[in-house]
Coordinates of C-alpha atoms in Angstrom, one line a residue:
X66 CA -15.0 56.0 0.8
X67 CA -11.6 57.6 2.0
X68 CA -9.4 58.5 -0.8
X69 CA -5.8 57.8 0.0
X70 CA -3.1 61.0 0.4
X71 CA -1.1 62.1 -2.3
X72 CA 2.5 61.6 -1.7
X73 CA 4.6 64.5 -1.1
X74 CA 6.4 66.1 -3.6
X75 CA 10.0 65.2 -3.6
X76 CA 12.6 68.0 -4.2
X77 CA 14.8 66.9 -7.3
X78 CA 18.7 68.5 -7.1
X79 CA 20.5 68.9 -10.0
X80 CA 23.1 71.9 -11.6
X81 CA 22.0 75.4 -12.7
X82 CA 20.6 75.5 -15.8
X83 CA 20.0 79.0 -18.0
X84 CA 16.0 79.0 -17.9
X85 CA 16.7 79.0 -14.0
X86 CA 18.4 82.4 -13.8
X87 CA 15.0 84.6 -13.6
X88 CA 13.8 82.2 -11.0
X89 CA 16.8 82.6 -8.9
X90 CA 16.9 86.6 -9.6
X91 CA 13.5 86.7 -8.3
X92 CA 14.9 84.5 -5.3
X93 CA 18.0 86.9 -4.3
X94 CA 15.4 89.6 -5.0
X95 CA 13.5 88.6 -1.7
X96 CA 16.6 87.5 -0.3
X97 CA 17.5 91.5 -0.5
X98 CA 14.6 92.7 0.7
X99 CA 14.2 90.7 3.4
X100 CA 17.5 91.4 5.4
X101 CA 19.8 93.1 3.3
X102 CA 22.6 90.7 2.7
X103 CA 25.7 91.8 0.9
X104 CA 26.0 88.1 -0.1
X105 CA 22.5 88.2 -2.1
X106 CA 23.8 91.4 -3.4
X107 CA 26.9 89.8 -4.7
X108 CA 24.9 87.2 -6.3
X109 CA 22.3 89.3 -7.7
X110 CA 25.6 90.7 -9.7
X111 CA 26.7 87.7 -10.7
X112 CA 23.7 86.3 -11.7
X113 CA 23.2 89.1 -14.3
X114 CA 26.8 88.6 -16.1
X115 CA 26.2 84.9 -15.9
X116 CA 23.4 86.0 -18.3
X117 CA 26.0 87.3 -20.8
X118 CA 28.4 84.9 -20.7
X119 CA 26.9 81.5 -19.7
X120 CA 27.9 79.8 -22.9
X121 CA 31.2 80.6 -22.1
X122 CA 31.2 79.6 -18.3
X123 CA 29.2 75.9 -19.1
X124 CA 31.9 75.4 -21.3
X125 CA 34.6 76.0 -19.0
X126 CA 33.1 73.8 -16.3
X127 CA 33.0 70.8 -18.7
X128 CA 37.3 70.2 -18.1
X129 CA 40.1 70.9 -15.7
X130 CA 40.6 74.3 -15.7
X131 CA 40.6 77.6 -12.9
X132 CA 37.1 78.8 -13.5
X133 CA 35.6 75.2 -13.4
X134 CA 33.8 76.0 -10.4
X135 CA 33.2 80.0 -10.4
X136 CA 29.3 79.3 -10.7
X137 CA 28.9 75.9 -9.2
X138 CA 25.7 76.0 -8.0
X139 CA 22.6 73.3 -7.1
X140 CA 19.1 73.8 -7.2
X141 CA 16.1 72.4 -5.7
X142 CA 13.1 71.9 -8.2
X143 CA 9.7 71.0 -6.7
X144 CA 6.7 71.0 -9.3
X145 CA 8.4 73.3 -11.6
X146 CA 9.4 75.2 -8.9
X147 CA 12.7 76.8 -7.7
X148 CA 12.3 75.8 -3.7
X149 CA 16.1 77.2 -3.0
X150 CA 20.0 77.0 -4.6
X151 CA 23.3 76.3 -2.9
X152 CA 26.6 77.8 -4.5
X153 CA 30.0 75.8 -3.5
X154 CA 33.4 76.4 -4.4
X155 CA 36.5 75.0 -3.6
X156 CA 38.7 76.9 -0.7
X157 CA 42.3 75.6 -1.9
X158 CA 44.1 74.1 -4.7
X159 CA 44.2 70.8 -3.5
X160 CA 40.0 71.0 -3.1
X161 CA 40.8 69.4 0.1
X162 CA 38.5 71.9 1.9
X163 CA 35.4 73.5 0.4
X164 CA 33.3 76.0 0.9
X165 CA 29.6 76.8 1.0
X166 CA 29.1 80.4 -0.7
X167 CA 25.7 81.2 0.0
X168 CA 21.9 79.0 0.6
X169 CA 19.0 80.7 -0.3
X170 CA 15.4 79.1 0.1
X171 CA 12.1 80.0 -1.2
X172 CA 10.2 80.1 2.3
X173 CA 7.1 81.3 0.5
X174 CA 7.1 77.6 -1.1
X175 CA 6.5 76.4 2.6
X176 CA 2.8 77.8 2.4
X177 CA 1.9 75.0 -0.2
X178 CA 3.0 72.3 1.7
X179 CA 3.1 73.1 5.3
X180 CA 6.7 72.1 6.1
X181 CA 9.3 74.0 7.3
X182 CA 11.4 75.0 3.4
X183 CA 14.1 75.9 5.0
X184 CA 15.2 73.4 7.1
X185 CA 14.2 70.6 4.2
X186 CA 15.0 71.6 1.2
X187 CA 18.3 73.6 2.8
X188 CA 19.3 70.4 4.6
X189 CA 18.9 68.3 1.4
X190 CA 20.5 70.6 -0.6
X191 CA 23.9 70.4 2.1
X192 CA 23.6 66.6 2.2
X193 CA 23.6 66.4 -2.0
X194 CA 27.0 68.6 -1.6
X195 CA 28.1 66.2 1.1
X196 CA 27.7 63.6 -1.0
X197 CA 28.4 64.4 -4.4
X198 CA 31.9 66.1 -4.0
X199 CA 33.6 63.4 -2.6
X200 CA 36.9 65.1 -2.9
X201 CA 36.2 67.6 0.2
X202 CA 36.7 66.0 3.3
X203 CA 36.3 69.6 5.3
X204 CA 33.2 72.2 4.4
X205 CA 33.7 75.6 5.8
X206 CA 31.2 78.5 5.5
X207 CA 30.0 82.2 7.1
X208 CA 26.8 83.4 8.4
X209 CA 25.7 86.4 9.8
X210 CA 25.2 86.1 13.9
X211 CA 21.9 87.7 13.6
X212 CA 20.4 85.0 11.1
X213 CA 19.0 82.7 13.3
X214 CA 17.5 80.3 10.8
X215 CA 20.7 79.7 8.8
X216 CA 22.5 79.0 11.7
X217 CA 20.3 76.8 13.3
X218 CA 20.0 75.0 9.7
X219 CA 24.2 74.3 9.8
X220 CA 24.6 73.3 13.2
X221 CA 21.8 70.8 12.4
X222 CA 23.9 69.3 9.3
X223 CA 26.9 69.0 11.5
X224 CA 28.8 72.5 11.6
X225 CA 30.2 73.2 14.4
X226 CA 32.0 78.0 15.3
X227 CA 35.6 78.4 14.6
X228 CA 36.1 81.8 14.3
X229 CA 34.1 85.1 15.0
X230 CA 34.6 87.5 12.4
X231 CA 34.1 91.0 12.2
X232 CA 33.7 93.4 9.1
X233 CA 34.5 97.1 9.6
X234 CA 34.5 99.8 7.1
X235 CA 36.9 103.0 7.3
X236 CA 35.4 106.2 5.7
X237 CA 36.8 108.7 3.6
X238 CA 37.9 110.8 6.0
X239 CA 39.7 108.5 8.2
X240 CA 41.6 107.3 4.8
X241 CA 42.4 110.9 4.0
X242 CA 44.1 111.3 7.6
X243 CA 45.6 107.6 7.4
X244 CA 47.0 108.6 4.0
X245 CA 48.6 112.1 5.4
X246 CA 51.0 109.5 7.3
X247 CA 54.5 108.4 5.8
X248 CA 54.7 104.7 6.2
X249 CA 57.9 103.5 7.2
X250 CA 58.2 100.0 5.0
X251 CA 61.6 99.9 3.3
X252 CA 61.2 96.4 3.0
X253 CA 57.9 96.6 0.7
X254 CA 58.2 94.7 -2.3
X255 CA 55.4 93.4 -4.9
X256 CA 54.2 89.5 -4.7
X257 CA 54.8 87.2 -8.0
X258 CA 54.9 83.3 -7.7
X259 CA 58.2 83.1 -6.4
X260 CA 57.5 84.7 -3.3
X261 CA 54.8 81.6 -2.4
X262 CA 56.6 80.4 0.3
X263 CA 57.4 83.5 2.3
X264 CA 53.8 84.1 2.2
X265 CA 52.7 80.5 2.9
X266 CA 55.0 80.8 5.7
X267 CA 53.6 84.0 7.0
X268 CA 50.1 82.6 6.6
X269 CA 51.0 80.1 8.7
X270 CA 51.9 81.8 11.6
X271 CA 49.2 84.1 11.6
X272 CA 46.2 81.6 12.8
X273 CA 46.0 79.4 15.1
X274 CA 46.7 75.3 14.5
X275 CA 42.3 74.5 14.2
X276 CA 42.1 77.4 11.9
X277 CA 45.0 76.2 9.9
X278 CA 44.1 72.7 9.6
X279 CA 40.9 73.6 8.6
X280 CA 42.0 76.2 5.7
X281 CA 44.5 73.4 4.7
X282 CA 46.5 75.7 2.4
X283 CA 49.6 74.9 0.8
X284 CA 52.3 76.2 -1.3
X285 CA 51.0 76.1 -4.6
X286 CA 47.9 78.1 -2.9
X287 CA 49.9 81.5 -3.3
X288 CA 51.0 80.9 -6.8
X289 CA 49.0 82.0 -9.5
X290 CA 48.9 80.1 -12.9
X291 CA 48.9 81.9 -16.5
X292 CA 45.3 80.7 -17.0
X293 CA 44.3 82.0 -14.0
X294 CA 46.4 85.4 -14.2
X295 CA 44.6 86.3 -17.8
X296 CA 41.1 85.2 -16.5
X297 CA 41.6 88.0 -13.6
X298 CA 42.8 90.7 -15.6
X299 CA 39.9 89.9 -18.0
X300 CA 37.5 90.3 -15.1
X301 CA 39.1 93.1 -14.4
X302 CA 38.7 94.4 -17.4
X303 CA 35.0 93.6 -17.5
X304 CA 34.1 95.1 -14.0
X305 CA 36.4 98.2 -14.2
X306 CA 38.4 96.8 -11.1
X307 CA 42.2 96.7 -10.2
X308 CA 43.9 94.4 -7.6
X309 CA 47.3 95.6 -5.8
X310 CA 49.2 93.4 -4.0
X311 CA 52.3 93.7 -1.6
X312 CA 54.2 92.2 1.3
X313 CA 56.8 93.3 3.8
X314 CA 60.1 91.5 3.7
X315 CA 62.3 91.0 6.9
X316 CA 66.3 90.6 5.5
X317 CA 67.6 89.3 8.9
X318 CA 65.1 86.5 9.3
X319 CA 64.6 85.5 5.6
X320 CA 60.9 86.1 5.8
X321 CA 57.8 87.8 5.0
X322 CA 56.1 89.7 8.2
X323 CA 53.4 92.0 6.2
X324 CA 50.7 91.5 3.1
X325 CA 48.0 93.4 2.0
X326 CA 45.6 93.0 -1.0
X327 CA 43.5 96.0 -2.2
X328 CA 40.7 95.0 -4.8
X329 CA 39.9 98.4 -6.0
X330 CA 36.6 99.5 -8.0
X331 CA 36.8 102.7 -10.3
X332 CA 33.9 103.1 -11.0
X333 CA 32.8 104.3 -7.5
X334 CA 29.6 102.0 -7.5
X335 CA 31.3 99.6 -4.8
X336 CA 33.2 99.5 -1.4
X337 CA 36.8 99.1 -2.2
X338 CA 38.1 95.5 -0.2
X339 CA 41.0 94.9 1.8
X340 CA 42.7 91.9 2.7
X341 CA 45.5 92.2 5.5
X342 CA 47.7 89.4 7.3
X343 CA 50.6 90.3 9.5
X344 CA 52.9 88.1 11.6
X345 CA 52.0 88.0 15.4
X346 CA 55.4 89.2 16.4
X347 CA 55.1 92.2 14.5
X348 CA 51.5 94.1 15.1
X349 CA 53.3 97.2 15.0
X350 CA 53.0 97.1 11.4
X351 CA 49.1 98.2 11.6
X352 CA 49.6 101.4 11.6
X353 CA 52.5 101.3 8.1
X354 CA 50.2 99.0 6.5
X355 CA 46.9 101.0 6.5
X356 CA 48.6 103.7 5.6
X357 CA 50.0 102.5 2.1
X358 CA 46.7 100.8 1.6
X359 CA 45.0 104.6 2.5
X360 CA 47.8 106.2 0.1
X361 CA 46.7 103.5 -2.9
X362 CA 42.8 104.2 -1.8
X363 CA 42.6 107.7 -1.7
X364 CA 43.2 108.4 -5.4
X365 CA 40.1 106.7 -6.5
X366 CA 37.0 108.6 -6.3
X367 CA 35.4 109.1 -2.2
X368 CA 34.9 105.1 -1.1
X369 CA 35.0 103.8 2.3
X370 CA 37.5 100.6 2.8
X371 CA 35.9 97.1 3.8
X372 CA 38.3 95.3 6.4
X373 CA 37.6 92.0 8.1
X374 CA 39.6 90.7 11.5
X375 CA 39.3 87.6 13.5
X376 CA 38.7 87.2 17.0
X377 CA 42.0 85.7 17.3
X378 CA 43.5 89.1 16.0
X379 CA 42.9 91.5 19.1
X380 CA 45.5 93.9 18.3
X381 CA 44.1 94.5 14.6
X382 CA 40.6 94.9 16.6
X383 CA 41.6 97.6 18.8
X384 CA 43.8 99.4 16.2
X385 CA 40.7 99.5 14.0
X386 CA 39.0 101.5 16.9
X387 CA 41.1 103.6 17.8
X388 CA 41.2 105.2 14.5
X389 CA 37.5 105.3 14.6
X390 CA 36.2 102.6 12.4
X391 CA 32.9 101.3 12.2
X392 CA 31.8 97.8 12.6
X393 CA 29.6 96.9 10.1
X394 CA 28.7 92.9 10.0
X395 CA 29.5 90.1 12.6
X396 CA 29.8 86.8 11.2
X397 CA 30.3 83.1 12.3
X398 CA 32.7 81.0 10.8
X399 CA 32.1 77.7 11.1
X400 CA 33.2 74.2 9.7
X401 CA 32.2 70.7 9.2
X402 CA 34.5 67.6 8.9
X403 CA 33.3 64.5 6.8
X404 CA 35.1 62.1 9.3
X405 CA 32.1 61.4 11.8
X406 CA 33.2 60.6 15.5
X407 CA 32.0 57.2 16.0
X408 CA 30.2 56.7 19.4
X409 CA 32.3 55.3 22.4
X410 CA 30.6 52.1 23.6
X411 CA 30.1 51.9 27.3
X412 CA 33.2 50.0 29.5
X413 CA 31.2 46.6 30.8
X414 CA 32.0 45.4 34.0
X415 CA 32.2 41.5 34.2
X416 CA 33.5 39.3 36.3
X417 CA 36.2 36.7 36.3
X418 CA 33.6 33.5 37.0
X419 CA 31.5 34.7 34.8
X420 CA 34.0 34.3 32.4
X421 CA 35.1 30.8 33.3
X422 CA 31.4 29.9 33.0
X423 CA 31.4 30.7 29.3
X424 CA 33.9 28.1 28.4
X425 CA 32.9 25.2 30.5
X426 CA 31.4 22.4 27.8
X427 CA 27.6 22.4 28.3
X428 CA 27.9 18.2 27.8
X429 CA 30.3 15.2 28.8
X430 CA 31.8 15.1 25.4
X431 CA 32.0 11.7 23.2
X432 CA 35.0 10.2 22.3
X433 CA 35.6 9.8 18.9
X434 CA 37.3 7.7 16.7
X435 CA 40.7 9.4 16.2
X436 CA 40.5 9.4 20.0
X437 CA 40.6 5.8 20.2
X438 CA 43.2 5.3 17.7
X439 CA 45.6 7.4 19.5
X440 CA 44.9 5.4 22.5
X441 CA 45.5 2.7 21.3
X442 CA 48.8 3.6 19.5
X443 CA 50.6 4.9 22.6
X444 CA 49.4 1.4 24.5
X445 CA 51.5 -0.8 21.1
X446 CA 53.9 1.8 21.1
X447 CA 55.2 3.6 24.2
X448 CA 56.7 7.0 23.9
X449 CA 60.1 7.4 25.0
X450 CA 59.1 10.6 27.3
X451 CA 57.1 7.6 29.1
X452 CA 60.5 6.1 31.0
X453 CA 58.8 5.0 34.0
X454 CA 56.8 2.3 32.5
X455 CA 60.1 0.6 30.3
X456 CA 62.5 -1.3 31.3
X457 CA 65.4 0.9 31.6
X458 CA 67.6 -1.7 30.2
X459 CA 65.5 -1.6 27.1
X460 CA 65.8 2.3 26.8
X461 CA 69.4 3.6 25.8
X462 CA 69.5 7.6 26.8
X463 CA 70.2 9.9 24.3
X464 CA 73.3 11.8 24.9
X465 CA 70.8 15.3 25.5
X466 CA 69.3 12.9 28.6
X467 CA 71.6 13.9 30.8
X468 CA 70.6 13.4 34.5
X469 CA 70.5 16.6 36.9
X470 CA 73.4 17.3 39.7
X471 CA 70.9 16.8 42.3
X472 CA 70.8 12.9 41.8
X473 CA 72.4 11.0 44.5
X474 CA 74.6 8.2 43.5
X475 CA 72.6 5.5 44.6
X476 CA 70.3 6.1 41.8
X477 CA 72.5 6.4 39.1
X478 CA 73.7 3.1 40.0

C-alpha cells in the first residue's frame, strides 16, 4: 500500500519576538562567517542591546512615535525553526518609500527539505513586506555586487539597479595630511531645523530626477523633532558616539552649496562615518570639506574614515583617489515600485467589411405590435412634414415655411 506524502511545511511570518534573539544571533553568526558583511556585523550589535532594552523598544512600537520602527523586523518560522528574518524601515517621513535593511536565510534549513531556502523563504518573506505595509508604494535596498544569490533573489521580486555605490575608507595618515590643510569655508555654519529648506534644496540638486523620485524626500525630512533629538543623544550616550553636523552657506544665491555629517565613535572600537553632499556647481569644495571633516576626525584616537559616492558623483570619485583612498565595498542600489506595468495588448488588424458583417441582423426581423400601431397612426393622421400627399389648400404654412429663392414663379402660383 502506498502511503500518501506529507505536505510540506509552510513557513509562518510574523514580528520578532524576545525568545527569537539567540536564534537570530546564531543566524548573523554564520552570516559573518560566511562573507564578512558589515551589515551582519551591524546587526549582530544591535541584536545584543535589543537584549537590554526590548521592553522598552516593544513598547515604543505599540504608538506613533520616531523609534516605532528602529527594530522592525519579520521572521520565518518552520517547525520551530528560524528559516531567515527581514528588517525594514521607513526611508522618509512621509513613509512613502521604504527600505529593506538586511535578509538573512538559514540555508542549512535547505538540507531538510530539499528546496532552494533562499530563494523561498527570502521571496516570501519580501512579498509579506509588500503586502503588509501598504503605506510604501516604493521599496529601496543595497547589496553587495559580489553576492550573487541576494541579487538574483531581488531582481526575481521585481527590483530593478539605480545607482552603483562605492565605499572607500581614508586612513590615518591621509587624515593627518588632509587635516594639516586650512580649509577655506567662511560660510560654515551649524544645521538646526530652520535650515531644512536650504538643505532640501541642496539635496535636491545633487541626484539626478530617478534618484530623487525614488528617495521622495521632503522638507520636514531635514528637521529633527524633540522626540527624536533626545532619543539620539540618548544613543549617544549609550554607545559613546558624537554626531557633528555642518553646511556651507552661499550669501549671493541664498543657498546651501556644502553638508557634511560626521558620526564619531570614541571609543576607538569602530570606523568613524561620513556623510557628504555638495552641489554640482561647486565640486571644488572637496578638497575644504574633507579637510574640516579631517580636522574634527583627527582628535579622536587613530580611526580610518568610511566615505560612500555614487556613480553619478565622478568628481568626488576621482578626488577620493587622488588622495589615495581605498575602496573598500561596491554595492548595488536598487529599487522596486508597487505600481506594476500592465502588459500592452497587441494592435489587431481588421478590416472595414469585417466590421460591417458584425452588425448585419442574422434574421428578417418581425414586426411587432408598436410597429403596427405607428403605422397605422401616420395613415389616420398625416404628418405635416408629409406635404406631398395633402391637399395644399388644406395645409396653411407656418410662417418658418418659407419657400427657397430658387423657386420660379410659376410654382408659387
Amino acid at each position: 500500500m502506498t502511503l500518501p506524502l506529507p505536505e510540506k511545511p509552510k513557513n509562518v511570518i510574523r514580528l520578532i519576538q524576545y525568545g527569537d534573539l539567540e536564534a537570530i544571533e546564531q543566524l548573523a553568526k554564520k552570516a559573518i562567517d560566511a562573507d564578512g558583511n558589515s551589515s551582519s556585523i551591524d546587526l549582530l550589535r544591535k541584536l545584543r542591546q535589543l537584549r537590554h532594552w526590548y521592553g522598552l523598544v516593544k513598547f515604543l512600537s505599540w504608538f506613533p512615535n520616531p523609534c516605532q520602527y528602529d527594530f522592525c523586523i519579520y521572521v520565518a518560522q518552520q517547525i520551530q525553526q528560524i528559516r531567515g528574518l527581514i528588517q525594514v524601515a521607513p526611508f522618509n517621513r512621509t513613509r512613502s518609500t521604504w527600505r529593506v535593511e538586511r535578509v538573512l536565510v538559514n540555508k542549512d534549513s535547505s538540507d531538510i527539505n530539499n528546496t532552494p531556502a533562499t530563494g523561498d523563504t527570502g521571496s516570501g518573506l519580501l512579498r509579506h513586506c509588500f503586502e503588509t505595509i501598504w503605506e510604501a508604494r516604493t521599496w529601496l535596498l543595497e547589496v553587495n555586487i559580489h553576492d550573487k544569490s541576494k541579487m538574483a533573489l531581488y531582481r526575481q521580486n521585481g527590483f530593478q539597479p539605480l545607482a552603483q555605490l562605492t565605499y572607500w575608507e581614508i586612513t590615518p595618515t591621509t587624515i593627518q595630511k588632509l587635516g594639516d590643510h586650512e580649509p577655506d569655508l567662511p560660510n560654515l555654519l551649524p544645521v538646526s531645523n530652520a535650515d531644512a529648506q536650504l538643505l532640501y534644496q541642496l539635496d535636491t540638486a545633487s541626484m539626478p530626477p530617478l534618484v530623487r523620485q525614488v528617495f521622495d524626500r521632503h522638507i520636514q525630512d531635514f528637521k529633527k523633532g524633540f522626540f527624536r533629538g533626545v532619543t539620539e543623544h540618548f544613543q549617544q550616550w549609550l554607545g559613546n558616539t558624537e554626531a557633528v553636523s555642518a553646511y556651507v552657506f552661499e550669501p549671493q544665491r541664498k543657498a546651501a552649496i556644502g553638508y557634511f555629517r560626521l558620526q564619531l565613535h570614541r571609543n576607538g572600537d569602530q570606523v568613524n562615518e561620513a556623510q557628504m553632499t555638495v552641489h554640482p556647481a561647486y565640486t571644488c569644495l572637496y578638497p575644504e570639506l574633507l579637510s574640516q571633516m579631517a580636522r574634527i576626525v583627527k582628535e579622536l584616537p587613530n580611526q580610518s574614515l568610511k566615505l560612500a559616492s555614487a556613480d553619478y558623483q565622478p568628481e568626488r570619485e576621482e578626488y577620493l583617489e587622488k588622495i589615495g583612498a581605498q575602496r573598500t565595498e561596491h554595492t548595488l542600489l536598487m529599487s522596486r515600485s508597487v505600481w506594476h506595468k500592465l502588459r500592452e495588448a497587441k494592435p489587431v488588424s481588421f478590416e472595414l467589411s469585417d466590421v460591417l458583417k458584425g452588425l448585419q441582423p442574422v434574421r428578417t426581423p418581425i414586426p411587432s405590435r408598436i410597429a403596427w400601431l405607428v403605422s397605422q397612426s401616420l395613415n389616420h393622421h398625416p404628418s405635416r412634414t408629409d406635404l406631398s400627399s395633402c391637399d395644399s389648400t388644406k395645409v396653411n404654412p407656418s410662417p418658418k415655411e418659407i419657400k427657397p429663392q430658387g423657386e420660379s414663379p410659376e410654382t408659387r402660383n
